[in-house]
């Protein structure tokens, strides 16, 4: 199986780091708040790391979706934003 995507730290205070194992793939990054609002939507291609600033988000739970557009695979994470 393909190496896993790493998402850390969780809980997050300032910056969430996403490590991509497959640099050749492109990914869609979606972040939703608990009300279902899409607060971030980004396409990442040819990168092995993404830094997502969480500092301006209010405290609480967020849903992070990472979609591998080539493999049509979606991985979801619950991210806890704290002080």
Short mmCIF file of N, CA, C and O in Angstrom, two decimals:
data_model
loop_
_atom_site.label_atom_id
_atom_site.label_comp_id
_atom_site.label_asym_id
_atom_site.label_seq_id
_atom_site.Cartn_x
_atom_site.Cartn_y
_atom_site.Cartn_z
N UNK A 1 0.84 -1.20 0.00
CA UNK A 1 0.00 0.00 0.00
C UNK A 1 0.88 1.25 0.00
O UNK A 1 2.03 1.21 0.43
N UNK A 2 0.31 2.34 -0.44
CA UNK A 2 1.07 3.59 -0.54
C UNK A 2 1.37 4.13 0.85
O UNK A 2 0.61 3.90 1.79
N UNK A 3 2.51 4.82 0.99
CA UNK A 3 2.81 5.43 2.28
C UNK A 3 1.73 6.43 2.66
O UNK A 3 1.11 7.06 1.80
N UNK A 4 1.51 6.56 3.95
CA UNK A 4 0.40 7.39 4.43
C UNK A 4 0.77 8.86 4.44
O UNK A 4 1.94 9.23 4.59
N UNK A 5 -0.24 9.69 4.28
CA UNK A 5 -0.10 11.13 4.50
C UNK A 5 0.01 11.36 6.00
O UNK A 5 -0.65 10.70 6.79
N UNK A 6 0.88 12.29 6.39
CA UNK A 6 1.01 12.63 7.80
C UNK A 6 0.45 14.03 8.03
O UNK A 6 0.74 14.95 7.25
N UNK A 7 -0.35 14.18 9.08
CA UNK A 7 -0.96 15.46 9.44
C UNK A 7 -0.64 15.73 10.90
O UNK A 7 -0.97 14.91 11.76
N UNK A 8 0.03 16.83 11.18
CA UNK A 8 0.45 17.12 12.56
C UNK A 8 0.72 18.62 12.71
O UNK A 8 0.90 19.29 11.70
N UNK A 9 0.76 19.19 13.91
CA UNK A 9 0.33 18.56 15.17
C UNK A 9 -1.19 18.62 15.29
O UNK A 9 -1.83 19.45 14.66
N UNK A 10 -1.74 17.75 16.09
CA UNK A 10 -3.17 17.74 16.33
C UNK A 10 -3.39 17.36 17.79
O UNK A 10 -3.11 16.23 18.14
N UNK A 11 -3.83 18.29 18.63
CA UNK A 11 -4.38 19.62 18.33
C UNK A 11 -3.34 20.58 17.77
O UNK A 11 -2.15 20.45 18.01
N UNK A 12 -3.83 21.56 17.01
CA UNK A 12 -2.98 22.54 16.35
C UNK A 12 -3.24 23.91 16.99
O UNK A 12 -4.35 24.23 17.37
N UNK A 13 -2.15 24.68 17.14
CA UNK A 13 -2.26 26.03 17.69
C UNK A 13 -2.08 27.06 16.57
O UNK A 13 -2.92 27.92 16.37
N UNK A 14 -0.96 26.96 15.84
CA UNK A 14 -0.67 27.96 14.82
C UNK A 14 -0.67 27.39 13.40
O UNK A 14 -1.41 27.85 12.55
N UNK A 15 0.17 26.38 13.16
CA UNK A 15 0.31 25.85 11.80
C UNK A 15 0.13 24.34 11.78
O UNK A 15 0.73 23.62 12.57
N UNK A 16 -0.69 23.89 10.83
CA UNK A 16 -0.87 22.46 10.60
C UNK A 16 0.04 22.06 9.44
O UNK A 16 0.05 22.73 8.40
N UNK A 17 0.80 20.99 9.62
CA UNK A 17 1.71 20.49 8.58
C UNK A 17 1.11 19.23 7.96
O UNK A 17 0.64 18.35 8.68
N UNK A 18 1.11 19.20 6.64
CA UNK A 18 0.68 17.99 5.92
C UNK A 18 1.87 17.50 5.10
O UNK A 18 2.41 18.24 4.29
N UNK A 19 2.29 16.27 5.36
CA UNK A 19 3.37 15.64 4.60
C UNK A 19 2.75 14.70 3.57
O UNK A 19 1.95 13.83 3.93
N UNK A 20 3.13 14.89 2.31
CA UNK A 20 2.61 14.05 1.23
C UNK A 20 3.68 13.04 0.84
O UNK A 20 4.80 13.42 0.51
N UNK A 21 3.35 11.75 0.84
CA UNK A 21 4.35 10.74 0.48
C UNK A 21 4.63 10.67 -1.02
O UNK A 21 5.70 10.25 -1.44
N UNK A 22 3.66 11.10 -1.83
CA UNK A 22 3.77 10.95 -3.28
C UNK A 22 3.85 12.34 -3.92
O UNK A 22 2.84 12.99 -4.14
N UNK A 23 5.07 12.78 -4.20
CA UNK A 23 5.27 14.12 -4.77
C UNK A 23 4.66 14.24 -6.16
O UNK A 23 4.35 15.33 -6.61
N UNK A 24 4.52 13.12 -6.85
CA UNK A 24 3.99 13.15 -8.20
C UNK A 24 2.49 13.33 -8.27
O UNK A 24 1.94 13.61 -9.33
N UNK A 25 1.83 13.16 -7.14
CA UNK A 25 0.37 13.25 -7.12
C UNK A 25 -0.06 14.69 -6.89
O UNK A 25 0.71 15.52 -6.42
N UNK A 26 -1.30 14.98 -7.23
CA UNK A 26 -1.87 16.26 -6.83
C UNK A 26 -3.02 15.97 -5.88
O UNK A 26 -3.71 14.96 -5.98
N UNK A 27 -3.18 16.88 -4.94
CA UNK A 27 -4.15 16.70 -3.87
C UNK A 27 -5.03 17.93 -3.78
O UNK A 27 -4.58 19.05 -4.02
N UNK A 28 -6.28 17.70 -3.44
CA UNK A 28 -7.17 18.80 -3.08
C UNK A 28 -7.30 18.79 -1.56
O UNK A 28 -7.58 17.74 -0.96
N UNK A 29 -7.07 19.95 -0.97
CA UNK A 29 -7.17 20.12 0.47
C UNK A 29 -8.43 20.92 0.76
O UNK A 29 -8.60 22.02 0.25
N UNK A 30 -9.31 20.36 1.57
CA UNK A 30 -10.53 21.05 1.98
C UNK A 30 -10.57 21.10 3.50
O UNK A 30 -10.30 20.08 4.15
N UNK A 31 -10.94 22.27 4.03
CA UNK A 31 -11.16 22.37 5.47
C UNK A 31 -12.56 22.93 5.69
O UNK A 31 -12.94 23.94 5.09
N UNK A 32 -13.31 22.24 6.54
CA UNK A 32 -14.66 22.65 6.90
C UNK A 32 -14.73 22.90 8.39
O UNK A 32 -14.09 22.18 9.17
N UNK A 33 -15.52 23.90 8.78
CA UNK A 33 -15.81 24.04 10.21
C UNK A 33 -16.99 23.13 10.55
O UNK A 33 -17.55 22.46 9.68
N UNK A 34 -17.35 23.08 11.82
CA UNK A 34 -18.39 22.15 12.26
C UNK A 34 -19.79 22.56 11.80
O UNK A 34 -20.73 21.79 11.88
N UNK A 35 -19.92 23.80 11.27
CA UNK A 35 -21.20 24.21 10.68
C UNK A 35 -21.29 23.81 9.21
O UNK A 35 -22.28 24.09 8.54
N UNK A 36 -20.21 23.20 8.69
CA UNK A 36 -20.21 22.75 7.31
C UNK A 36 -19.73 23.80 6.31
O UNK A 36 -19.82 23.59 5.11
N UNK A 37 -19.22 24.93 6.82
CA UNK A 37 -18.68 25.95 5.91
C UNK A 37 -17.30 25.54 5.42
O UNK A 37 -16.44 25.15 6.21
N UNK A 38 -17.09 25.64 4.11
CA UNK A 38 -15.79 25.34 3.53
C UNK A 38 -14.91 26.58 3.71
O UNK A 38 -15.10 27.58 3.03
N UNK A 39 -13.95 26.51 4.61
CA UNK A 39 -13.14 27.68 4.93
C UNK A 39 -11.77 27.65 4.25
O UNK A 39 -11.06 28.64 4.28
N UNK A 40 -11.43 26.53 3.63
CA UNK A 40 -10.19 26.50 2.84
C UNK A 40 -10.35 25.46 1.74
O UNK A 40 -10.90 24.40 1.96
N UNK A 41 -9.86 25.80 0.56
CA UNK A 41 -9.89 24.88 -0.56
C UNK A 41 -8.64 25.16 -1.38
O UNK A 41 -8.48 26.26 -1.90
N UNK A 42 -7.75 24.20 -1.44
CA UNK A 42 -6.46 24.44 -2.10
C UNK A 42 -6.04 23.19 -2.87
O UNK A 42 -6.27 22.07 -2.40
N UNK A 43 -5.46 23.41 -4.03
CA UNK A 43 -4.91 22.30 -4.81
C UNK A 43 -3.39 22.32 -4.67
O UNK A 43 -2.76 23.36 -4.84
N UNK A 44 -2.84 21.17 -4.30
CA UNK A 44 -1.41 21.04 -4.06
C UNK A 44 -0.87 20.03 -5.07
O UNK A 44 -1.40 18.94 -5.20
N UNK A 45 0.18 20.43 -5.77
CA UNK A 45 0.75 19.54 -6.78
C UNK A 45 2.26 19.61 -6.72
O UNK A 45 2.84 20.70 -6.66
N UNK A 46 2.91 18.46 -6.74
CA UNK A 46 4.37 18.40 -6.79
C UNK A 46 5.06 18.87 -5.53
O UNK A 46 6.23 19.22 -5.55
N UNK A 47 4.34 18.88 -4.41
CA UNK A 47 4.94 19.28 -3.15
C UNK A 47 5.00 18.09 -2.23
O UNK A 47 4.18 17.18 -2.30
N UNK A 48 5.97 18.09 -1.31
CA UNK A 48 6.00 17.02 -0.32
C UNK A 48 5.53 17.51 1.04
O UNK A 48 5.37 16.72 1.96
N UNK A 49 5.25 18.82 1.17
CA UNK A 49 4.81 19.36 2.46
C UNK A 49 3.95 20.59 2.21
O UNK A 49 4.19 21.37 1.31
N UNK A 50 2.92 20.75 3.05
CA UNK A 50 2.07 21.93 3.00
C UNK A 50 1.91 22.45 4.42
O UNK A 50 1.67 21.68 5.35
N UNK A 51 2.06 23.77 4.56
CA UNK A 51 1.89 24.44 5.84
C UNK A 51 0.56 25.19 5.80
O UNK A 51 0.39 26.08 4.99
N UNK A 52 -0.38 24.80 6.65
CA UNK A 52 -1.70 25.41 6.67
C UNK A 52 -1.82 26.30 7.90
O UNK A 52 -1.80 25.79 9.03
N UNK A 53 -1.92 27.62 7.73
CA UNK A 53 -2.04 28.49 8.89
C UNK A 53 -3.41 28.35 9.57
O UNK A 53 -4.43 28.52 8.92
N UNK A 54 -3.39 28.02 10.84
CA UNK A 54 -4.61 27.86 11.63
C UNK A 54 -4.78 28.97 12.64
O UNK A 54 -5.76 29.02 13.36
N UNK A 55 -3.80 29.88 12.72
CA UNK A 55 -3.80 30.89 13.77
C UNK A 55 -5.09 31.72 13.77
O UNK A 55 -5.62 32.06 14.81
N UNK A 56 -5.60 32.05 12.56
CA UNK A 56 -6.76 32.94 12.49
C UNK A 56 -8.08 32.21 12.69
O UNK A 56 -9.13 32.83 12.77
N UNK A 57 -8.05 30.88 12.76
CA UNK A 57 -9.28 30.12 12.97
C UNK A 57 -9.66 30.16 14.44
O UNK A 57 -8.79 30.17 15.31
N UNK A 58 -10.96 30.16 14.72
CA UNK A 58 -11.40 30.10 16.11
C UNK A 58 -11.20 28.69 16.66
O UNK A 58 -11.11 27.72 15.90
N UNK A 59 -11.13 28.59 17.97
CA UNK A 59 -10.93 27.29 18.61
C UNK A 59 -12.10 26.37 18.32
O UNK A 59 -13.24 26.81 18.20
N UNK A 60 -11.80 25.08 18.20
CA UNK A 60 -12.86 24.10 17.98
C UNK A 60 -12.40 23.02 17.01
O UNK A 60 -11.22 22.91 16.67
N UNK A 61 -13.36 22.21 16.58
CA UNK A 61 -13.06 21.09 15.70
C UNK A 61 -13.25 21.50 14.24
O UNK A 61 -14.16 22.27 13.91
N UNK A 62 -12.39 20.96 13.39
CA UNK A 62 -12.46 21.19 11.95
C UNK A 62 -12.32 19.84 11.25
O UNK A 62 -11.69 18.92 11.77
N UNK A 63 -12.91 19.76 10.07
CA UNK A 63 -12.78 18.56 9.25
C UNK A 63 -11.82 18.88 8.10
O UNK A 63 -12.04 19.82 7.34
N UNK A 64 -10.77 18.09 8.01
CA UNK A 64 -9.79 18.22 6.93
C UNK A 64 -9.97 17.05 5.98
O UNK A 64 -9.91 15.89 6.39
N UNK A 65 -10.23 17.36 4.71
CA UNK A 65 -10.29 16.33 3.67
C UNK A 65 -9.08 16.49 2.78
O UNK A 65 -8.78 17.59 2.32
N UNK A 66 -8.39 15.38 2.53
CA UNK A 66 -7.28 15.37 1.57
C UNK A 66 -7.67 14.39 0.48
O UNK A 66 -7.86 13.20 0.75
N UNK A 67 -7.80 14.89 -0.74
CA UNK A 67 -8.24 14.06 -1.85
C UNK A 67 -7.08 13.90 -2.83
O UNK A 67 -6.56 14.89 -3.35
N UNK A 68 -6.66 12.67 -3.02
CA UNK A 68 -5.66 12.36 -4.03
C UNK A 68 -6.40 12.31 -5.36
O UNK A 68 -7.17 11.39 -5.62
N UNK A 69 -6.20 13.34 -6.20
CA UNK A 69 -7.02 13.47 -7.40
C UNK A 69 -6.73 12.37 -8.42
O UNK A 69 -7.60 11.99 -9.18
N UNK A 70 -5.50 11.84 -8.41
CA UNK A 70 -5.17 10.79 -9.36
C UNK A 70 -5.77 9.45 -8.94
O UNK A 70 -6.31 8.72 -9.76
N UNK A 71 -5.67 9.15 -7.65
CA UNK A 71 -6.17 7.86 -7.16
C UNK A 71 -7.63 7.92 -6.73
O UNK A 71 -8.21 6.90 -6.37
N UNK A 72 -8.23 9.13 -6.76
CA UNK A 72 -9.61 9.32 -6.31
C UNK A 72 -9.80 8.78 -4.90
O UNK A 72 -10.79 8.10 -4.61
N UNK A 73 -8.83 9.06 -4.03
CA UNK A 73 -8.90 8.61 -2.65
C UNK A 73 -9.05 9.82 -1.75
O UNK A 73 -8.31 10.79 -1.88
N UNK A 74 -10.02 9.75 -0.86
CA UNK A 74 -10.25 10.82 0.11
C UNK A 74 -9.91 10.31 1.50
O UNK A 74 -10.34 9.24 1.90
N UNK A 75 -9.11 11.09 2.20
CA UNK A 75 -8.81 10.80 3.60
C UNK A 75 -9.29 11.97 4.42
O UNK A 75 -9.03 13.13 4.06
N UNK A 76 -10.01 11.68 5.51
CA UNK A 76 -10.57 12.73 6.35
C UNK A 76 -9.94 12.69 7.74
O UNK A 76 -9.67 11.61 8.27
N UNK A 77 -9.73 13.86 8.29
CA UNK A 77 -9.13 14.00 9.62
C UNK A 77 -9.95 15.00 10.40
O UNK A 77 -10.39 16.01 9.85
N UNK A 78 -10.14 14.73 11.69
CA UNK A 78 -10.71 15.73 12.59
C UNK A 78 -9.56 16.47 13.23
O UNK A 78 -8.68 15.88 13.86
N UNK A 79 -9.55 17.79 13.05
CA UNK A 79 -8.46 18.62 13.56
C UNK A 79 -9.02 19.49 14.70
O UNK A 79 -10.06 20.12 14.55
N UNK A 80 -8.33 19.47 15.82
CA UNK A 80 -8.74 20.26 16.98
C UNK A 80 -7.86 21.51 17.06
O UNK A 80 -6.64 21.41 17.24
N UNK A 81 -8.48 22.68 16.87
CA UNK A 81 -7.76 23.95 16.99
C UNK A 81 -7.89 24.44 18.43
O UNK A 81 -8.99 24.52 18.96
N UNK A 82 -6.74 24.74 19.05
CA UNK A 82 -6.74 25.16 20.43
C UNK A 82 -5.83 26.38 20.59
O UNK A 82 -5.25 26.85 19.63
N UNK A 83 -5.73 26.90 21.80
CA UNK A 83 -4.89 28.08 22.05
C UNK A 83 -3.43 27.75 21.85
O UNK A 83 -2.94 26.79 22.39
#
